[in-house]
Short mmCIF file of N, CA, C and O in Angstrom, two decimals:
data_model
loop_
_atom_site.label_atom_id
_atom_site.label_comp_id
_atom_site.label_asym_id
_atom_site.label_seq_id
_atom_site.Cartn_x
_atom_site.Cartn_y
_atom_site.Cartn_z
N UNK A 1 3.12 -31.92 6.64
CA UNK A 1 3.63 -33.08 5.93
C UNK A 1 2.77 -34.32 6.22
O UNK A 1 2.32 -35.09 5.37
N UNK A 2 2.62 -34.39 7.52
CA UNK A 2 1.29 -35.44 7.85
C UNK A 2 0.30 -35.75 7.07
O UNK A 2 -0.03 -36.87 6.67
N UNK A 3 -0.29 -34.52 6.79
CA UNK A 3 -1.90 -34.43 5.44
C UNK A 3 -1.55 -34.56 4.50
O UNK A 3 -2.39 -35.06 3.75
N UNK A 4 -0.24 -34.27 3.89
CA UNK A 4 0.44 -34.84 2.45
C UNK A 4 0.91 -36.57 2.43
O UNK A 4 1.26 -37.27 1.48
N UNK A 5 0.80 -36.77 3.40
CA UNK A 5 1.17 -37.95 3.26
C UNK A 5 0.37 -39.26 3.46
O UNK A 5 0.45 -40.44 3.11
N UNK A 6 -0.52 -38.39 4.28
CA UNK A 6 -1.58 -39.70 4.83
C UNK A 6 -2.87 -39.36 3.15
O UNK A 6 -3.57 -40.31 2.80
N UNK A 7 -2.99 -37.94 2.33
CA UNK A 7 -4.10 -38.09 1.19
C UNK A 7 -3.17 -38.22 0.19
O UNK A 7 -3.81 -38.59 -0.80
N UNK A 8 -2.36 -38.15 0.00
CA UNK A 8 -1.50 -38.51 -1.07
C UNK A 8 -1.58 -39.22 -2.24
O UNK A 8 -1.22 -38.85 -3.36
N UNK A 9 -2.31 -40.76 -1.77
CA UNK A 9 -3.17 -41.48 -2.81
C UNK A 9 -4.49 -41.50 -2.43
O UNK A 9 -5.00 -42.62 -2.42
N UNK A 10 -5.09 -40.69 -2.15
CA UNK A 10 -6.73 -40.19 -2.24
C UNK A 10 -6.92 -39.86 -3.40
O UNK A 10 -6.16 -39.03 -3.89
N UNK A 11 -7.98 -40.43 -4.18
CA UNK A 11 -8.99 -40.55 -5.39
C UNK A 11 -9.31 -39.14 -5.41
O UNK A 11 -9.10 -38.42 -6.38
N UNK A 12 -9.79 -38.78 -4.42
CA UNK A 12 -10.29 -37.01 -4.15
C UNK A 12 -9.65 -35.75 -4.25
O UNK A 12 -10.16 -34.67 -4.56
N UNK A 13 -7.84 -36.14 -3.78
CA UNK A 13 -6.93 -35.02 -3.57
C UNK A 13 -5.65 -35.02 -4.12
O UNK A 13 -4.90 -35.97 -3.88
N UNK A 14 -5.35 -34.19 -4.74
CA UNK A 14 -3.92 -34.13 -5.09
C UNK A 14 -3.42 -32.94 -4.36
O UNK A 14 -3.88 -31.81 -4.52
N UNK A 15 -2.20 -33.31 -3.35
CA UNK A 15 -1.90 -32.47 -2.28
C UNK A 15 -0.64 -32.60 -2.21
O UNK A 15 -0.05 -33.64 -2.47
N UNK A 16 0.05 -31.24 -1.74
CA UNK A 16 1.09 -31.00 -1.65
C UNK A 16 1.39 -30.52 0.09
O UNK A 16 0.48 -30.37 0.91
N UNK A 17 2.50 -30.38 0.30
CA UNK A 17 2.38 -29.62 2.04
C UNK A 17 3.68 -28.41 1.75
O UNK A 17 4.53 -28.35 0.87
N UNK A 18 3.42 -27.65 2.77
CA UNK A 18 4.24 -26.36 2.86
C UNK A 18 4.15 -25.76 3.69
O UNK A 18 2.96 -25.61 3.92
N UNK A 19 5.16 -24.92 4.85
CA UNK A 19 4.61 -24.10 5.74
C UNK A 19 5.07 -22.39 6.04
O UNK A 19 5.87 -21.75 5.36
N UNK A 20 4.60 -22.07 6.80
CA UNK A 20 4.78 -20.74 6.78
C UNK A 20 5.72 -20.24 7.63
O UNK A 20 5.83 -19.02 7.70
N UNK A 21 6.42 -20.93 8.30
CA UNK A 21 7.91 -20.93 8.91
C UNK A 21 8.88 -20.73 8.06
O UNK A 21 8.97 -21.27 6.96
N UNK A 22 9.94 -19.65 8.71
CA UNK A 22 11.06 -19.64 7.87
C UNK A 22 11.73 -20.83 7.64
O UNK A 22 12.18 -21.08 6.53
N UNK A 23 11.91 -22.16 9.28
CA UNK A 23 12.39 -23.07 8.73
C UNK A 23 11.37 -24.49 8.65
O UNK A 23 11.47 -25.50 9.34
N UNK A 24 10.59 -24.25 7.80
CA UNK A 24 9.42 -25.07 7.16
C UNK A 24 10.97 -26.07 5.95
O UNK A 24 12.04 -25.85 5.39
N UNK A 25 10.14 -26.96 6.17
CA UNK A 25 11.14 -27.86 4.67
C UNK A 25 10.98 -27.41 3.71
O UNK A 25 11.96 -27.22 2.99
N UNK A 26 9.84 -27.09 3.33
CA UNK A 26 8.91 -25.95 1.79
C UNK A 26 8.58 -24.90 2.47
O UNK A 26 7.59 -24.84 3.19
N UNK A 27 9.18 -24.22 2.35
CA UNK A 27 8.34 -22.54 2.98
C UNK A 27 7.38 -22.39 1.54
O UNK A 27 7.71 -22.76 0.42
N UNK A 28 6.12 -21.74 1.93
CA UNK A 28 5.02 -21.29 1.22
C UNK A 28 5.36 -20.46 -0.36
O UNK A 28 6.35 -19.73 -0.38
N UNK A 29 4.51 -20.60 -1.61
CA UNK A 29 5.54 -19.45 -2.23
C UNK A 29 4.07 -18.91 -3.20
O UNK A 29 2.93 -19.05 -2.75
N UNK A 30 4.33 -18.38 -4.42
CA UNK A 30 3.17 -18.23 -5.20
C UNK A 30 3.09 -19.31 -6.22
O UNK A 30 1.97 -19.76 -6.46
N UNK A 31 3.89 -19.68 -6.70
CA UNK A 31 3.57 -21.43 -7.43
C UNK A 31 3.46 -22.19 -6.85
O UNK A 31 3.96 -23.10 -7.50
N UNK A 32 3.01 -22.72 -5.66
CA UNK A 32 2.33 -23.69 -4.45
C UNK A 32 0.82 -22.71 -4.55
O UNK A 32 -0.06 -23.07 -5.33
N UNK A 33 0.66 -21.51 -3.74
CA UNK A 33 -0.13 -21.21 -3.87
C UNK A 33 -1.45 -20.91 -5.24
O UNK A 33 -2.64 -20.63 -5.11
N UNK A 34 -0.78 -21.07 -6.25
CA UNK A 34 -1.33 -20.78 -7.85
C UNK A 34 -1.73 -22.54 -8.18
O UNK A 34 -2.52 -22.97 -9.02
N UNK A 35 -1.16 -23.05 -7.54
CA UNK A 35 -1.43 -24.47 -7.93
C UNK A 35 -2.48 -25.33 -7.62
O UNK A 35 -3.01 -26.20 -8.30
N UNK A 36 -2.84 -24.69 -5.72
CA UNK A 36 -3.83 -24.87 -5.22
C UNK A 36 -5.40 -24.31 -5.90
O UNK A 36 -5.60 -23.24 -6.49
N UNK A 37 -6.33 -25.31 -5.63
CA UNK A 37 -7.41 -25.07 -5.92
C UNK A 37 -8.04 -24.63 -3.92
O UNK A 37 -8.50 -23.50 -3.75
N UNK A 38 -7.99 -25.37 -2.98
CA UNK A 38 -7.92 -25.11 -1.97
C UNK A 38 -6.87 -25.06 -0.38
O UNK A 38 -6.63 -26.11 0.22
N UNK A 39 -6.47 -24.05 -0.02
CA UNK A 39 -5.17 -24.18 0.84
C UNK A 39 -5.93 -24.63 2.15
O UNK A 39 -7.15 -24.42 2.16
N UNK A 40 -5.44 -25.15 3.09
CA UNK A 40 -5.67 -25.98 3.93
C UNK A 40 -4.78 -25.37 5.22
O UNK A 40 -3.61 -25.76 5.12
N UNK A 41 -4.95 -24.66 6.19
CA UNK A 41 -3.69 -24.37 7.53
C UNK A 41 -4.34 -24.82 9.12
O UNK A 41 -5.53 -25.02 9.40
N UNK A 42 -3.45 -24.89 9.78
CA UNK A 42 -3.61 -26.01 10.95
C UNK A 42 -3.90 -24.58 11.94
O UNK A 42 -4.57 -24.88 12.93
N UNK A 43 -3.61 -23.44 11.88
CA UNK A 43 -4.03 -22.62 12.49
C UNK A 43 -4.52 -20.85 12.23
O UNK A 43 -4.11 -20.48 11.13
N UNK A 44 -5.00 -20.14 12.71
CA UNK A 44 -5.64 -19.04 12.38
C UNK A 44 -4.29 -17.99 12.03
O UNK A 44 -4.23 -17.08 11.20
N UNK A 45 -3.56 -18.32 12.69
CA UNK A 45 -1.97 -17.82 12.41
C UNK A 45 -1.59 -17.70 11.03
O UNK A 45 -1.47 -16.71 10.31
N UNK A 46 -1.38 -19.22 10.78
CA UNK A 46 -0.92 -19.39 9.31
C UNK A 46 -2.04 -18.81 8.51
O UNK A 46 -1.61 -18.18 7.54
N UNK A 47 -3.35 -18.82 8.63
CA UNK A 47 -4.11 -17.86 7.38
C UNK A 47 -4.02 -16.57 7.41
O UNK A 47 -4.52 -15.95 6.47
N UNK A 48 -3.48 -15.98 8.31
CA UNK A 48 -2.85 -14.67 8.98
C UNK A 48 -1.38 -14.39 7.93
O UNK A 48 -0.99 -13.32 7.45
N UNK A 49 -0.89 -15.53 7.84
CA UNK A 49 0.43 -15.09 7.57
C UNK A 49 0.72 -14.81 5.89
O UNK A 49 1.63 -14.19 5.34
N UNK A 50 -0.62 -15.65 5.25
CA UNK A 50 -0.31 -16.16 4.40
C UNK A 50 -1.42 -15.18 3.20
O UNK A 50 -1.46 -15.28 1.98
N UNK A 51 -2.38 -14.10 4.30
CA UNK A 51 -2.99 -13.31 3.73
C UNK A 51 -2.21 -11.96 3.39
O UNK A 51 -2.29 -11.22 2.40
N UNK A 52 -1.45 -11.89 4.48
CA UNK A 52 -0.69 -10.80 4.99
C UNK A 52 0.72 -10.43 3.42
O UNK A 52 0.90 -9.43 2.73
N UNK A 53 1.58 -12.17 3.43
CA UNK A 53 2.62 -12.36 2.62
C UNK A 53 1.64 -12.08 0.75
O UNK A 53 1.98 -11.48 -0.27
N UNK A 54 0.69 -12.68 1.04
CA UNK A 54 0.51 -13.23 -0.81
C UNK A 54 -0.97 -12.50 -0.87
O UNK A 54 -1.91 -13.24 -1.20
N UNK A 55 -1.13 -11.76 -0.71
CA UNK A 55 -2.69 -10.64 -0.57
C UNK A 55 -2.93 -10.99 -1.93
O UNK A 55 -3.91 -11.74 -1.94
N UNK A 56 -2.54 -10.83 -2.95
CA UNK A 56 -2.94 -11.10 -4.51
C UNK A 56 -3.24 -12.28 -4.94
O UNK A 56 -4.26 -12.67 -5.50
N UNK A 57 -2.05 -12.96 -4.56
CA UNK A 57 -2.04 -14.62 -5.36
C UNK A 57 -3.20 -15.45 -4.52
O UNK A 57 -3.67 -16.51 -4.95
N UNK A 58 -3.52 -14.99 -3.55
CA UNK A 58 -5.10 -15.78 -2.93
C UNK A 58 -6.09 -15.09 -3.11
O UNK A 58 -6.88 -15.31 -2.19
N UNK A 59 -6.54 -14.25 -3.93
CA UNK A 59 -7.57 -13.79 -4.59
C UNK A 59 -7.99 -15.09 -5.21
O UNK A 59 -7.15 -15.81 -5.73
N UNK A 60 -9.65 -15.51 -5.17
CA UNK A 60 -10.58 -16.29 -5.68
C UNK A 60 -10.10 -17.66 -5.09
O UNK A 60 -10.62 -18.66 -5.59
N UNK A 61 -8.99 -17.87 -3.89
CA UNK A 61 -8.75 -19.14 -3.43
C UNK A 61 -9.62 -19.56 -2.29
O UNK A 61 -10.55 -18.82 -1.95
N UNK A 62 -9.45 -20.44 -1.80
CA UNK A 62 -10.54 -21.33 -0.87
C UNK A 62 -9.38 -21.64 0.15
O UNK A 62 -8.80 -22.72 0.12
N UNK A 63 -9.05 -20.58 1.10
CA UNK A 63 -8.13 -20.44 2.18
C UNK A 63 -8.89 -21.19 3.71
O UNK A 63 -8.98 -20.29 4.54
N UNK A 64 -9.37 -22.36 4.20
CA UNK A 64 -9.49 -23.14 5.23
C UNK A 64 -9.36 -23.11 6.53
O UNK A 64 -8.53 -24.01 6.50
N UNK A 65 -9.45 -22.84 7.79
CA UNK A 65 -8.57 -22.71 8.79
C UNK A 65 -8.75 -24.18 9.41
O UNK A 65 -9.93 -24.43 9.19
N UNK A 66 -8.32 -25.02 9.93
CA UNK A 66 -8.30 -26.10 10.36
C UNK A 66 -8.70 -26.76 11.94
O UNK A 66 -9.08 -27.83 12.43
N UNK A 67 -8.26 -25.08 12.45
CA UNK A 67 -8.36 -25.18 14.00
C UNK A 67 -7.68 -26.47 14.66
O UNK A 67 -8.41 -27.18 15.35
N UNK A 68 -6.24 -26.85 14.48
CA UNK A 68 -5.71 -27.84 14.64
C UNK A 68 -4.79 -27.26 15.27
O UNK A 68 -4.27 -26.35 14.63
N UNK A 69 -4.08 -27.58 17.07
CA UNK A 69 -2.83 -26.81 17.40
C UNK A 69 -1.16 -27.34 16.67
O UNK A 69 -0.68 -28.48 16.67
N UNK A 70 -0.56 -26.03 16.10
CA UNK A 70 0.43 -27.15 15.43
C UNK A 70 1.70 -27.32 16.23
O UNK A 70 2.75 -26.69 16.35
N UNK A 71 1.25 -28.28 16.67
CA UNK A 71 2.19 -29.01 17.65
C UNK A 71 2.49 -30.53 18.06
O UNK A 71 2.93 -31.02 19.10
N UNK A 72 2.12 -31.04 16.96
CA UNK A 72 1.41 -32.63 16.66
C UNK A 72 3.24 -32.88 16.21
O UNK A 72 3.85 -31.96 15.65
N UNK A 73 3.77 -33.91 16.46
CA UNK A 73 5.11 -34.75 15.65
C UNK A 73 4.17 -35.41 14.20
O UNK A 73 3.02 -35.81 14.02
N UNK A 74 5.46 -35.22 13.31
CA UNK A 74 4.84 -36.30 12.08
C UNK A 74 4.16 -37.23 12.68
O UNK A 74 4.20 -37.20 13.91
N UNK A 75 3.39 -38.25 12.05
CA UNK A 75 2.37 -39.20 12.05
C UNK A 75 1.63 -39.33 13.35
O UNK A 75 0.96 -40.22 13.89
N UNK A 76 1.93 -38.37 13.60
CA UNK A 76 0.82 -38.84 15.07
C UNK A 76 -0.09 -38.78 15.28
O UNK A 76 -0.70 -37.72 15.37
N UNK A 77 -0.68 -40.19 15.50
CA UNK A 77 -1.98 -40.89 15.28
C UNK A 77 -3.08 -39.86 15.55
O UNK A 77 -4.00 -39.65 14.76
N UNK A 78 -2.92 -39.27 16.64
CA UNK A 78 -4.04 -38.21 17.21
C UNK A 78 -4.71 -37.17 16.01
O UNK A 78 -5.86 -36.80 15.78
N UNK A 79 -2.99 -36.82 15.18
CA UNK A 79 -3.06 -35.38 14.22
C UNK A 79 -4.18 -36.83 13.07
O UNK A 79 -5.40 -36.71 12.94
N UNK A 80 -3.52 -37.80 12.53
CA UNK A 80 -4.39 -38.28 11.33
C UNK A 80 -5.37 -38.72 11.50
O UNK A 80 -5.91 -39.28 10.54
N UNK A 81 -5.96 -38.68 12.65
CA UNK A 81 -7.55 -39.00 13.21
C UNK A 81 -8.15 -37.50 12.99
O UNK A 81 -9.18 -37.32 12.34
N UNK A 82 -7.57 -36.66 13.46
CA UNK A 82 -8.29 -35.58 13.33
C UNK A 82 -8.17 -34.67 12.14
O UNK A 82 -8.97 -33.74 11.98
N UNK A 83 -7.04 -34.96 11.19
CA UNK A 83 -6.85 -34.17 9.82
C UNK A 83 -8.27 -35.12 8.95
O UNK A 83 -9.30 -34.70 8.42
N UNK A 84 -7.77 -36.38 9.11
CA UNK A 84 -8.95 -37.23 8.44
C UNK A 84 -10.16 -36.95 8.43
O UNK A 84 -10.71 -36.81 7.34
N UNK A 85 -11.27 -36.72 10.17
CA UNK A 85 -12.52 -36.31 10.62
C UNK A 85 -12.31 -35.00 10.23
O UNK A 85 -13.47 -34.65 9.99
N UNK A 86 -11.43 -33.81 9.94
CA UNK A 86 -12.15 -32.47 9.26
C UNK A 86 -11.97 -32.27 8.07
O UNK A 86 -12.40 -31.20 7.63
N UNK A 87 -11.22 -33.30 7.07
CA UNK A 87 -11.09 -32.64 5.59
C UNK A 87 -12.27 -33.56 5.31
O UNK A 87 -13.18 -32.95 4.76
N UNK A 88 -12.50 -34.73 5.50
CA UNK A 88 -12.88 -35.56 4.53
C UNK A 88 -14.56 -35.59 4.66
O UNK A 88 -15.42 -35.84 3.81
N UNK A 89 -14.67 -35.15 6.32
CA UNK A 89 -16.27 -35.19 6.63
C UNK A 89 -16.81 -33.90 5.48
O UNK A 89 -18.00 -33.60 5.40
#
């Protein structure tokens, strides 16, 4: 929710957030995923989970790993310094 919120009005991105937890606020689905041009995950886990769940619907997608531990609280400064320095560089 952090990266949805801090690119949100980026010129560059139109972004949504979702996770791969059962109790995620958006759990992941195939119209999130079909919508994406590139998915974005904070750890090797979630591209794990999300190859595993939707093997089809991420065919020809641009699946990311972030190498970010997810364990950051909303806005915390640390996570939008460092979501910022790896999407945008």
């Amino acid at each position: 929710l952090t990266a949805e919120i801090i690119f949100r009005n980026h010129k560059n991105f139109d972004v949504k957030s979702c996770g791969t937890s059962p109790q995620s606020r958006i759990k992941i689905n195939e119209k999130l995923i079909y919508w994406a041009d590139v998915i974005y995950v904070m750890e090797k886990r979630h591209k794990e989970i999300i190859t595993q769940q939707f093997r089809n619907e991420i065919q020809g997608k641009i699946l990311k790993v972030l190498f970010i531990p997810d364990e950051f609280e909303l806005m915390d400064e640390r996570l939008i310094e460092i979501l910022q320095e790896k999407i945008t560089s």
